[in-house]
Amino acid sequence: MSTIGALLQKAYTSFQQRDIFKAHDCYIKAIQTNSKDACIHVNLGSCYIEMKQWKKAFEHFHIALELDPQNAGAHTNLSQAYRLIGQMSDAIRHIQKVIALEPDSRIAHSNFLLYLNYCPEISSQELFDYHLKWGQQFSYVPKDRRFFSNYPDPDRPLRIGYISPDFRGHSVGYFIEPALIHYDPKQLEIFCYSHVPGPDQTTQAIQTRVNHFFQIHEMDDGTLSNQIRSDGIDILVDLAGHTANSRVLVMTHQPAPIQITYLGYPTTTGLKHVDYRLTDAEVDPLGESDTFHIEKLIRLEPHFFCFPPLGNRIPVSPLPALEKKHITFGGFHNTSKLSDAVVKLWSSVLRQIPAASLLLQAAAYDDPDIVRHFQSCFEKYGVSSNRVQYMGRLPFDHYLRLHHQIDIMLDTFPWTGHTTSCHALWMGIPILTLEGNRHASRIGQCLMKALGLPEWIAMDHQSFIEKAYDFSQKIKELDKIRVNLRNRVLQSMISHKKTYAQSLENTFRKIWSQWCHEQRR
């Protein structure tokens, strides 16, 4: 093997072992030997992303494209770099180039569909059309022409299979937990198919709670489909849609008589092979959302999710404005959601309230280049950098304590907060959100209505600005909300774990009974 070949092999191995700095050093030496190799620049850029040096990563991805405009890896990584700073139109532009270069890339297609959900300019019809077009490439055999050995007894115990790459420290792993704990073992036998190469404590905890747990990251779709069929799964539930490392394509093999998508993705999969999507009447109103789904929508009651209470280890703090004498807004969202339109709206709020400040928290803010980018975005809209504070990744307890500094949370659009919003509410912080027009944009309003706080839902941007100002002037009211909000969460249906699990179980039984009835015709 040549010297540069040995360097690249060492760099690759080091990167896979998460020794990013060693990989970086090897790629630097390789570039000194051959600076015209686009792939080396792409890989070096990937190291810089991991090292929280976004600007250098961006530069090397662009150098790679100058050397090789058809380099799919450079376009893929640029799309992810743009996603980190909320520039989703640019992220989409580069992922479309990947699709043109590699039309069979399942990851590129799923990334494209995922990214569309972040774009306010994409209508519900367009979002549906893109998903439908993608799904049409997969052959489909109608159910009445397929044989399933599952015995059609409507009253027998059911075998439920959940597939997810997020049975780990992830929001999906957190929200699905009540369904994996509070089910009736006389009615349901639970199988989890986990695509998690690096299991963590959450993975291990889930594994101990269910009847059967399989690690599937080394299985291809055909092998996984055979496993599911061999396990006699009656209802197969995909928990990822088009999010990272999804195995939704196993649904195209139709290994189970009933196939469902749920929780991890906010819209249709685009696949005829998926029979149902589980949701609720608030985020997907009857008569509005059904048209934009290839799956039949089933609305859980009262909500499509359950927020398991976090306990009282970290208490709710006094309202910080009582001591600071000014309002501190917060935004703890993934930076993918911080588009220019969001920054513009939040800046309008801050300009209306000159004494107010804004505290942002996300893992991406560990990168000084990304912080500088958002500083320039806020400055463009008249908000000086000293009014916005940035915090990076924190241990979970520290992250919860950071809420002690926040009076009001500002929500994003068109994809609102969910996990972070639940955390904020638990910590006594109300969320100012916009009324939405599809599932991803209605989660904030779903939460605030569930807690009896519909006045925190703004009809439009002007209303959002006015409400932010009005609430900022009502310190006593904010204090009262803060004192009582955790109890509101506990008393609301969003935290009733057994009710949620029973609703899910009843839904499974209903659609299973319907399938059994169809088999007897």
PDB file of C-alpha atoms in Angstrom, residues 205-444:
ATOM      1  CA  ALA A 205     -33.699  -0.024  29.785  1.00  0.00           C
ATOM      2  CA  ILE A 206     -36.072  -0.608  26.855  1.00  0.00           C
ATOM      3  CA  GLN A 207     -34.571  -4.051  26.291  1.00  0.00           C
ATOM      4  CA  THR A 208     -35.467  -5.116  29.828  1.00  0.00           C
ATOM      5  CA  ARG A 209     -39.094  -3.948  29.508  1.00  0.00           C
ATOM      6  CA  VAL A 210     -40.244  -5.755  26.382  1.00  0.00           C
ATOM      7  CA  ASN A 211     -40.730  -9.400  25.473  1.00  0.00           C
ATOM      8  CA  HIS A 212     -38.296  -9.472  22.552  1.00  0.00           C
ATOM      9  CA  PHE A 213     -35.504  -7.104  21.518  1.00  0.00           C
ATOM     10  CA  PHE A 214     -33.428  -7.438  18.341  1.00  0.00           C
ATOM     11  CA  GLN A 215     -30.422  -5.424  17.188  1.00  0.00           C
ATOM     12  CA  ILE A 216     -30.945  -5.038  13.435  1.00  0.00           C
ATOM     13  CA  HIS A 217     -28.249  -2.609  12.248  1.00  0.00           C
ATOM     14  CA  GLU A 218     -26.372  -5.432  10.529  1.00  0.00           C
ATOM     15  CA  MET A 219     -29.498  -6.825   8.813  1.00  0.00           C
ATOM     16  CA  ASP A 220     -30.465  -5.759   5.308  1.00  0.00           C
ATOM     17  CA  ASP A 221     -34.137  -5.114   4.582  1.00  0.00           C
ATOM     18  CA  GLY A 222     -34.732  -8.591   3.187  1.00  0.00           C
ATOM     19  CA  THR A 223     -33.238 -10.302   6.238  1.00  0.00           C
ATOM     20  CA  LEU A 224     -35.152  -8.001   8.582  1.00  0.00           C
ATOM     21  CA  SER A 225     -38.388  -8.645   6.707  1.00  0.00           C
ATOM     22  CA  ASN A 226     -37.868 -12.388   7.042  1.00  0.00           C
ATOM     23  CA  GLN A 227     -37.223 -11.984  10.762  1.00  0.00           C
ATOM     24  CA  ILE A 228     -40.429  -9.988  11.229  1.00  0.00           C
ATOM     25  CA  ARG A 229     -42.442 -12.524   9.258  1.00  0.00           C
ATOM     26  CA  SER A 230     -40.856 -15.389  11.184  1.00  0.00           C
ATOM     27  CA  ASP A 231     -41.779 -13.660  14.463  1.00  0.00           C
ATOM     28  CA  GLY A 232     -45.409 -13.621  13.347  1.00  0.00           C
ATOM     29  CA  ILE A 233     -45.828  -9.879  13.840  1.00  0.00           C
ATOM     30  CA  ASP A 234     -49.473  -8.865  13.526  1.00  0.00           C
ATOM     31  CA  ILE A 235     -48.974  -5.090  13.560  1.00  0.00           C
ATOM     32  CA  LEU A 236     -45.674  -3.529  12.503  1.00  0.00           C
ATOM     33  CA  VAL A 237     -45.040   0.058  13.649  1.00  0.00           C
ATOM     34  CA  ASP A 238     -42.366   2.267  12.064  1.00  0.00           C
ATOM     35  CA  LEU A 239     -41.207   5.008  14.467  1.00  0.00           C
ATOM     36  CA  ALA A 240     -38.879   6.934  12.148  1.00  0.00           C
ATOM     37  CA  GLY A 241     -40.379   7.787   8.755  1.00  0.00           C
ATOM     38  CA  HIS A 242     -37.674   9.650   6.843  1.00  0.00           C
ATOM     39  CA  THR A 243     -35.478  10.594   9.799  1.00  0.00           C
ATOM     40  CA  ALA A 244     -31.865   9.462  10.202  1.00  0.00           C
ATOM     41  CA  ASN A 245     -31.115   5.732   9.942  1.00  0.00           C
ATOM     42  CA  SER A 246     -34.769   4.878   9.339  1.00  0.00           C
ATOM     43  CA  ARG A 247     -35.674   1.356   8.251  1.00  0.00           C
ATOM     44  CA  VAL A 248     -39.027   2.406   6.788  1.00  0.00           C
ATOM     45  CA  LEU A 249     -38.200   0.652   3.505  1.00  0.00           C
ATOM     46  CA  VAL A 250     -38.672  -2.718   5.170  1.00  0.00           C
ATOM     47  CA  MET A 251     -42.362  -1.839   4.911  1.00  0.00           C
ATOM     48  CA  THR A 252     -42.106  -2.253   1.132  1.00  0.00           C
ATOM     49  CA  HIS A 253     -41.487  -5.973   1.742  1.00  0.00           C
ATOM     50  CA  GLN A 254     -44.893  -6.095   3.483  1.00  0.00           C
ATOM     51  CA  PRO A 255     -43.820  -8.530   6.236  1.00  0.00           C
ATOM     52  CA  ALA A 256     -46.865  -7.889   8.448  1.00  0.00           C
ATOM     53  CA  PRO A 257     -50.591  -7.824   7.663  1.00  0.00           C
ATOM     54  CA  ILE A 258     -50.986  -4.372   9.251  1.00  0.00           C
ATOM     55  CA  GLN A 259     -48.317  -1.686   8.904  1.00  0.00           C
ATOM     56  CA  ILE A 260     -48.307   1.653  10.693  1.00  0.00           C
ATOM     57  CA  THR A 261     -46.116   4.753  10.863  1.00  0.00           C
ATOM     58  CA  TYR A 262     -46.096   6.709  14.081  1.00  0.00           C
ATOM     59  CA  LEU A 263     -44.456   9.317  16.299  1.00  0.00           C
ATOM     60  CA  GLY A 264     -41.031   9.957  14.774  1.00  0.00           C
ATOM     61  CA  TYR A 265     -42.044  11.704  11.544  1.00  0.00           C
ATOM     62  CA  PRO A 266     -44.666  14.454  11.159  1.00  0.00           C
ATOM     63  CA  THR A 267     -46.243  13.576   7.822  1.00  0.00           C
ATOM     64  CA  THR A 268     -46.919  10.799   5.329  1.00  0.00           C
ATOM     65  CA  THR A 269     -44.262   8.241   4.413  1.00  0.00           C
ATOM     66  CA  GLY A 270     -45.461   8.272   0.802  1.00  0.00           C
ATOM     67  CA  LEU A 271     -45.682   4.462   0.812  1.00  0.00           C
ATOM     68  CA  LYS A 272     -48.842   2.575  -0.166  1.00  0.00           C
ATOM     69  CA  HIS A 273     -47.451  -0.302   1.862  1.00  0.00           C
ATOM     70  CA  VAL A 274     -48.149   1.591   5.098  1.00  0.00           C
ATOM     71  CA  ASP A 275     -51.796   1.236   6.065  1.00  0.00           C
ATOM     72  CA  TYR A 276     -52.164   3.776   8.852  1.00  0.00           C
ATOM     73  CA  ARG A 277     -50.547   6.793  10.460  1.00  0.00           C
ATOM     74  CA  LEU A 278     -51.310   7.413  14.141  1.00  0.00           C
ATOM     75  CA  THR A 279     -51.911  11.027  15.130  1.00  0.00           C
ATOM     76  CA  ASP A 280     -54.578  13.082  16.943  1.00  0.00           C
ATOM     77  CA  ALA A 281     -57.360  15.523  16.095  1.00  0.00           C
ATOM     78  CA  GLU A 282     -55.447  18.640  17.181  1.00  0.00           C
ATOM     79  CA  VAL A 283     -52.317  18.244  15.072  1.00  0.00           C
ATOM     80  CA  ASP A 284     -54.138  16.574  12.163  1.00  0.00           C
ATOM     81  CA  PRO A 285     -57.735  17.870  12.178  1.00  0.00           C
ATOM     82  CA  LEU A 286     -60.372  15.653  10.623  1.00  0.00           C
ATOM     83  CA  GLY A 287     -61.112  16.757   7.086  1.00  0.00           C
ATOM     84  CA  GLU A 288     -57.948  18.873   6.752  1.00  0.00           C
ATOM     85  CA  SER A 289     -54.988  16.493   6.981  1.00  0.00           C
ATOM     86  CA  ASP A 290     -56.443  13.302   5.491  1.00  0.00           C
ATOM     87  CA  THR A 291     -56.065  14.563   1.922  1.00  0.00           C
ATOM     88  CA  PHE A 292     -52.308  14.884   2.376  1.00  0.00           C
ATOM     89  CA  HIS A 293     -51.643  11.311   3.504  1.00  0.00           C
ATOM     90  CA  ILE A 294     -51.463   8.085   1.559  1.00  0.00           C
ATOM     91  CA  GLU A 295     -52.025   6.260   4.856  1.00  0.00           C
ATOM     92  CA  LYS A 296     -55.377   6.293   6.608  1.00  0.00           C
ATOM     93  CA  LEU A 297     -55.151   8.578   9.632  1.00  0.00           C
ATOM     94  CA  ILE A 298     -56.154   7.158  12.983  1.00  0.00           C
ATOM     95  CA  ARG A 299     -56.523   9.754  15.713  1.00  0.00           C
ATOM     96  CA  LEU A 300     -55.547   8.643  19.190  1.00  0.00           C
ATOM     97  CA  GLU A 301     -57.503  10.092  22.081  1.00  0.00           C
ATOM     98  CA  PRO A 302     -56.808  12.445  23.643  1.00  0.00           C
ATOM     99  CA  HIS A 303     -53.290  12.987  22.236  1.00  0.00           C
ATOM    100  CA  PHE A 304     -50.888  11.224  19.886  1.00  0.00           C
ATOM    101  CA  PHE A 305     -48.077  11.283  22.465  1.00  0.00           C
ATOM    102  CA  CYS A 306     -47.435  11.071  26.192  1.00  0.00           C
ATOM    103  CA  PHE A 307     -44.917  13.159  28.135  1.00  0.00           C
ATOM    104  CA  PRO A 308     -43.583  11.052  31.035  1.00  0.00           C
ATOM    105  CA  PRO A 309     -43.047  13.446  33.972  1.00  0.00           C
ATOM    106  CA  LEU A 310     -39.408  14.092  34.827  1.00  0.00           C
ATOM    107  CA  GLY A 311     -39.759  14.029  38.608  1.00  0.00           C
ATOM    108  CA  ASN A 312     -39.008  16.807  41.077  1.00  0.00           C
ATOM    109  CA  ARG A 313     -35.236  16.448  41.360  1.00  0.00           C
ATOM    110  CA  ILE A 314     -34.833  19.770  39.546  1.00  0.00           C
ATOM    111  CA  PRO A 315     -37.393  22.188  41.028  1.00  0.00           C
ATOM    112  CA  VAL A 316     -39.140  25.041  39.266  1.00  0.00           C
ATOM    113  CA  SER A 317     -37.290  28.257  40.077  1.00  0.00           C
ATOM    114  CA  PRO A 318     -38.792  31.655  40.885  1.00  0.00           C
ATOM    115  CA  LEU A 319     -39.544  33.767  37.829  1.00  0.00           C
ATOM    116  CA  PRO A 320     -36.129  35.232  36.863  1.00  0.00           C
ATOM    117  CA  ALA A 321     -37.710  38.546  35.804  1.00  0.00           C
ATOM    118  CA  LEU A 322     -38.594  39.210  39.454  1.00  0.00           C
ATOM    119  CA  GLU A 323     -34.900  39.578  40.210  1.00  0.00           C
ATOM    120  CA  LYS A 324     -33.511  40.711  36.861  1.00  0.00           C
ATOM    121  CA  LYS A 325     -36.268  43.285  36.256  1.00  0.00           C
ATOM    122  CA  HIS A 326     -36.394  42.330  32.576  1.00  0.00           C
ATOM    123  CA  ILE A 327     -37.719  39.441  30.512  1.00  0.00           C
ATOM    124  CA  THR A 328     -35.457  36.679  29.276  1.00  0.00           C
ATOM    125  CA  PHE A 329     -36.820  34.791  26.292  1.00  0.00           C
ATOM    126  CA  GLY A 330     -35.538  31.338  25.427  1.00  0.00           C
ATOM    127  CA  GLY A 331     -35.166  29.068  22.416  1.00  0.00           C
ATOM    128  CA  PHE A 332     -33.732  25.596  23.018  1.00  0.00           C
ATOM    129  CA  HIS A 333     -34.524  24.168  19.576  1.00  0.00           C
ATOM    130  CA  ASN A 334     -32.380  22.244  17.146  1.00  0.00           C
ATOM    131  CA  THR A 335     -30.675  24.885  14.981  1.00  0.00           C
ATOM    132  CA  SER A 336     -32.203  23.337  11.853  1.00  0.00           C
ATOM    133  CA  LYS A 337     -35.425  25.044  12.938  1.00  0.00           C
ATOM    134  CA  LEU A 338     -33.819  28.502  13.225  1.00  0.00           C
ATOM    135  CA  SER A 339     -34.445  29.712   9.701  1.00  0.00           C
ATOM    136  CA  ASP A 340     -33.952  33.312   8.654  1.00  0.00           C
ATOM    137  CA  ALA A 341     -37.728  33.792   8.974  1.00  0.00           C
ATOM    138  CA  VAL A 342     -37.638  32.582  12.596  1.00  0.00           C
ATOM    139  CA  VAL A 343     -34.699  34.851  13.433  1.00  0.00           C
ATOM    140  CA  LYS A 344     -36.535  37.772  11.814  1.00  0.00           C
ATOM    141  CA  LEU A 345     -39.675  37.162  13.898  1.00  0.00           C
ATOM    142  CA  TRP A 346     -37.760  36.723  17.150  1.00  0.00           C
ATOM    143  CA  SER A 347     -35.757  39.864  16.363  1.00  0.00           C
ATOM    144  CA  SER A 348     -39.010  41.791  15.952  1.00  0.00           C
ATOM    145  CA  VAL A 349     -39.986  40.651  19.446  1.00  0.00           C
ATOM    146  CA  LEU A 350     -36.669  41.813  20.900  1.00  0.00           C
ATOM    147  CA  ARG A 351     -36.883  45.184  19.146  1.00  0.00           C
ATOM    148  CA  GLN A 352     -40.345  45.713  20.676  1.00  0.00           C
ATOM    149  CA  ILE A 353     -38.935  45.053  24.158  1.00  0.00           C
ATOM    150  CA  PRO A 354     -35.523  46.804  24.290  1.00  0.00           C
ATOM    151  CA  ALA A 355     -34.672  45.576  27.790  1.00  0.00           C
ATOM    152  CA  ALA A 356     -35.336  41.908  26.987  1.00  0.00           C
ATOM    153  CA  SER A 357     -32.670  39.318  26.239  1.00  0.00           C
ATOM    154  CA  LEU A 358     -32.672  35.941  24.492  1.00  0.00           C
ATOM    155  CA  LEU A 359     -30.950  32.736  25.617  1.00  0.00           C
ATOM    156  CA  LEU A 360     -30.424  30.028  22.983  1.00  0.00           C
ATOM    157  CA  GLN A 361     -29.289  26.478  23.700  1.00  0.00           C
ATOM    158  CA  ALA A 362     -28.400  23.660  21.295  1.00  0.00           C
ATOM    159  CA  ALA A 363     -25.466  21.326  20.751  1.00  0.00           C
ATOM    160  CA  ALA A 364     -24.518  23.234  17.586  1.00  0.00           C
ATOM    161  CA  TYR A 365     -23.613  26.312  19.650  1.00  0.00           C
ATOM    162  CA  ASP A 366     -20.497  24.494  20.856  1.00  0.00           C
ATOM    163  CA  ASP A 367     -19.131  25.627  17.484  1.00  0.00           C
ATOM    164  CA  PRO A 368     -17.988  29.292  17.629  1.00  0.00           C
ATOM    165  CA  ASP A 369     -18.470  29.620  13.863  1.00  0.00           C
ATOM    166  CA  ILE A 370     -22.153  28.725  14.159  1.00  0.00           C
ATOM    167  CA  VAL A 371     -22.569  31.183  17.027  1.00  0.00           C
ATOM    168  CA  ARG A 372     -20.992  33.930  14.897  1.00  0.00           C
ATOM    169  CA  HIS A 373     -23.338  33.036  12.042  1.00  0.00           C
ATOM    170  CA  PHE A 374     -26.436  33.484  14.189  1.00  0.00           C
ATOM    171  CA  GLN A 375     -25.026  36.639  15.744  1.00  0.00           C
ATOM    172  CA  SER A 376     -24.776  38.136  12.272  1.00  0.00           C
ATOM    173  CA  CYS A 377     -28.328  36.964  11.479  1.00  0.00           C
ATOM    174  CA  PHE A 378     -29.755  38.748  14.526  1.00  0.00           C
ATOM    175  CA  GLU A 379     -27.633  41.834  13.873  1.00  0.00           C
ATOM    176  CA  LYS A 380     -29.062  41.969  10.347  1.00  0.00           C
ATOM    177  CA  TYR A 381     -32.475  42.470  11.958  1.00  0.00           C
ATOM    178  CA  GLY A 382     -31.325  45.069  14.443  1.00  0.00           C
ATOM    179  CA  VAL A 383     -30.505  42.953  17.496  1.00  0.00           C
ATOM    180  CA  SER A 384     -27.009  43.471  18.900  1.00  0.00           C
ATOM    181  CA  SER A 385     -24.958  40.408  19.832  1.00  0.00           C
ATOM    182  CA  ASN A 386     -24.874  41.318  23.531  1.00  0.00           C
ATOM    183  CA  ARG A 387     -28.632  40.691  23.786  1.00  0.00           C
ATOM    184  CA  VAL A 388     -28.420  37.052  22.670  1.00  0.00           C
ATOM    185  CA  GLN A 389     -26.573  34.408  24.689  1.00  0.00           C
ATOM    186  CA  TYR A 390     -25.621  30.983  23.315  1.00  0.00           C
ATOM    187  CA  MET A 391     -25.153  27.750  25.245  1.00  0.00           C
ATOM    188  CA  GLY A 392     -23.973  24.455  23.765  1.00  0.00           C
ATOM    189  CA  ARG A 393     -24.497  20.855  24.777  1.00  0.00           C
ATOM    190  CA  LEU A 394     -25.086  20.306  28.489  1.00  0.00           C
ATOM    191  CA  PRO A 395     -25.603  17.312  30.787  1.00  0.00           C
ATOM    192  CA  PHE A 396     -29.343  16.789  31.147  1.00  0.00           C
ATOM    193  CA  ASP A 397     -29.658  18.110  34.702  1.00  0.00           C
ATOM    194  CA  HIS A 398     -27.647  21.218  33.770  1.00  0.00           C
ATOM    195  CA  TYR A 399     -29.847  21.683  30.738  1.00  0.00           C
ATOM    196  CA  LEU A 400     -32.956  21.580  32.928  1.00  0.00           C
ATOM    197  CA  ARG A 401     -31.398  24.071  35.367  1.00  0.00           C
ATOM    198  CA  LEU A 402     -30.730  26.408  32.466  1.00  0.00           C
ATOM    199  CA  HIS A 403     -34.505  26.893  32.330  1.00  0.00           C
ATOM    200  CA  HIS A 404     -34.178  28.760  35.639  1.00  0.00           C
ATOM    201  CA  GLN A 405     -32.920  31.698  33.571  1.00  0.00           C
ATOM    202  CA  ILE A 406     -35.924  31.793  31.192  1.00  0.00           C
ATOM    203  CA  ASP A 407     -39.251  33.597  31.605  1.00  0.00           C
ATOM    204  CA  ILE A 408     -40.908  32.828  28.238  1.00  0.00           C
ATOM    205  CA  MET A 409     -40.030  30.326  25.510  1.00  0.00           C
ATOM    206  CA  LEU A 410     -40.379  31.402  21.885  1.00  0.00           C
ATOM    207  CA  ASP A 411     -41.423  28.678  19.449  1.00  0.00           C
ATOM    208  CA  THR A 412     -40.155  28.008  15.944  1.00  0.00           C
ATOM    209  CA  PHE A 413     -42.101  27.487  12.718  1.00  0.00           C
ATOM    210  CA  PRO A 414     -43.064  25.654  10.552  1.00  0.00           C
ATOM    211  CA  TRP A 415     -41.657  22.848  12.728  1.00  0.00           C
ATOM    212  CA  THR A 416     -42.338  23.708  16.341  1.00  0.00           C
ATOM    213  CA  GLY A 417     -40.633  22.339  19.405  1.00  0.00           C
ATOM    214  CA  HIS A 418     -41.886  19.135  20.992  1.00  0.00           C
ATOM    215  CA  THR A 419     -39.428  17.498  23.382  1.00  0.00           C
ATOM    216  CA  THR A 420     -37.815  20.810  24.328  1.00  0.00           C
ATOM    217  CA  SER A 421     -41.266  22.364  24.706  1.00  0.00           C
ATOM    218  CA  CYS A 422     -42.336  19.618  27.113  1.00  0.00           C
ATOM    219  CA  HIS A 423     -39.174  20.187  29.122  1.00  0.00           C
ATOM    220  CA  ALA A 424     -39.844  23.933  29.250  1.00  0.00           C
ATOM    221  CA  LEU A 425     -43.423  23.416  30.416  1.00  0.00           C
ATOM    222  CA  TRP A 426     -42.243  21.004  33.099  1.00  0.00           C
ATOM    223  CA  MET A 427     -39.846  23.711  34.291  1.00  0.00           C
ATOM    224  CA  GLY A 428     -42.704  26.221  34.562  1.00  0.00           C
ATOM    225  CA  ILE A 429     -42.101  28.149  31.356  1.00  0.00           C
ATOM    226  CA  PRO A 430     -45.014  28.968  29.002  1.00  0.00           C
ATOM    227  CA  ILE A 431     -44.424  28.774  25.256  1.00  0.00           C
ATOM    228  CA  LEU A 432     -45.463  31.446  22.807  1.00  0.00           C
ATOM    229  CA  THR A 433     -46.300  29.563  19.626  1.00  0.00           C
ATOM    230  CA  LEU A 434     -47.879  30.190  16.241  1.00  0.00           C
ATOM    231  CA  GLU A 435     -51.048  28.561  14.988  1.00  0.00           C
ATOM    232  CA  GLY A 436     -49.995  25.982  12.404  1.00  0.00           C
ATOM    233  CA  ASN A 437     -51.350  24.468   9.206  1.00  0.00           C
ATOM    234  CA  ARG A 438     -49.916  20.929   9.402  1.00  0.00           C
ATOM    235  CA  HIS A 439     -48.781  18.410  12.001  1.00  0.00           C
ATOM    236  CA  ALA A 440     -45.238  19.708  12.547  1.00  0.00           C
ATOM    237  CA  SER A 441     -46.461  23.271  12.983  1.00  0.00           C
ATOM    238  CA  ARG A 442     -49.342  22.393  15.327  1.00  0.00           C
ATOM    239  CA  ILE A 443     -47.482  20.646  18.155  1.00  0.00           C
ATOM    240  CA  GLY A 444     -46.983  23.898  20.078  1.00  0.00           C
TER     241      GLY A 444
END
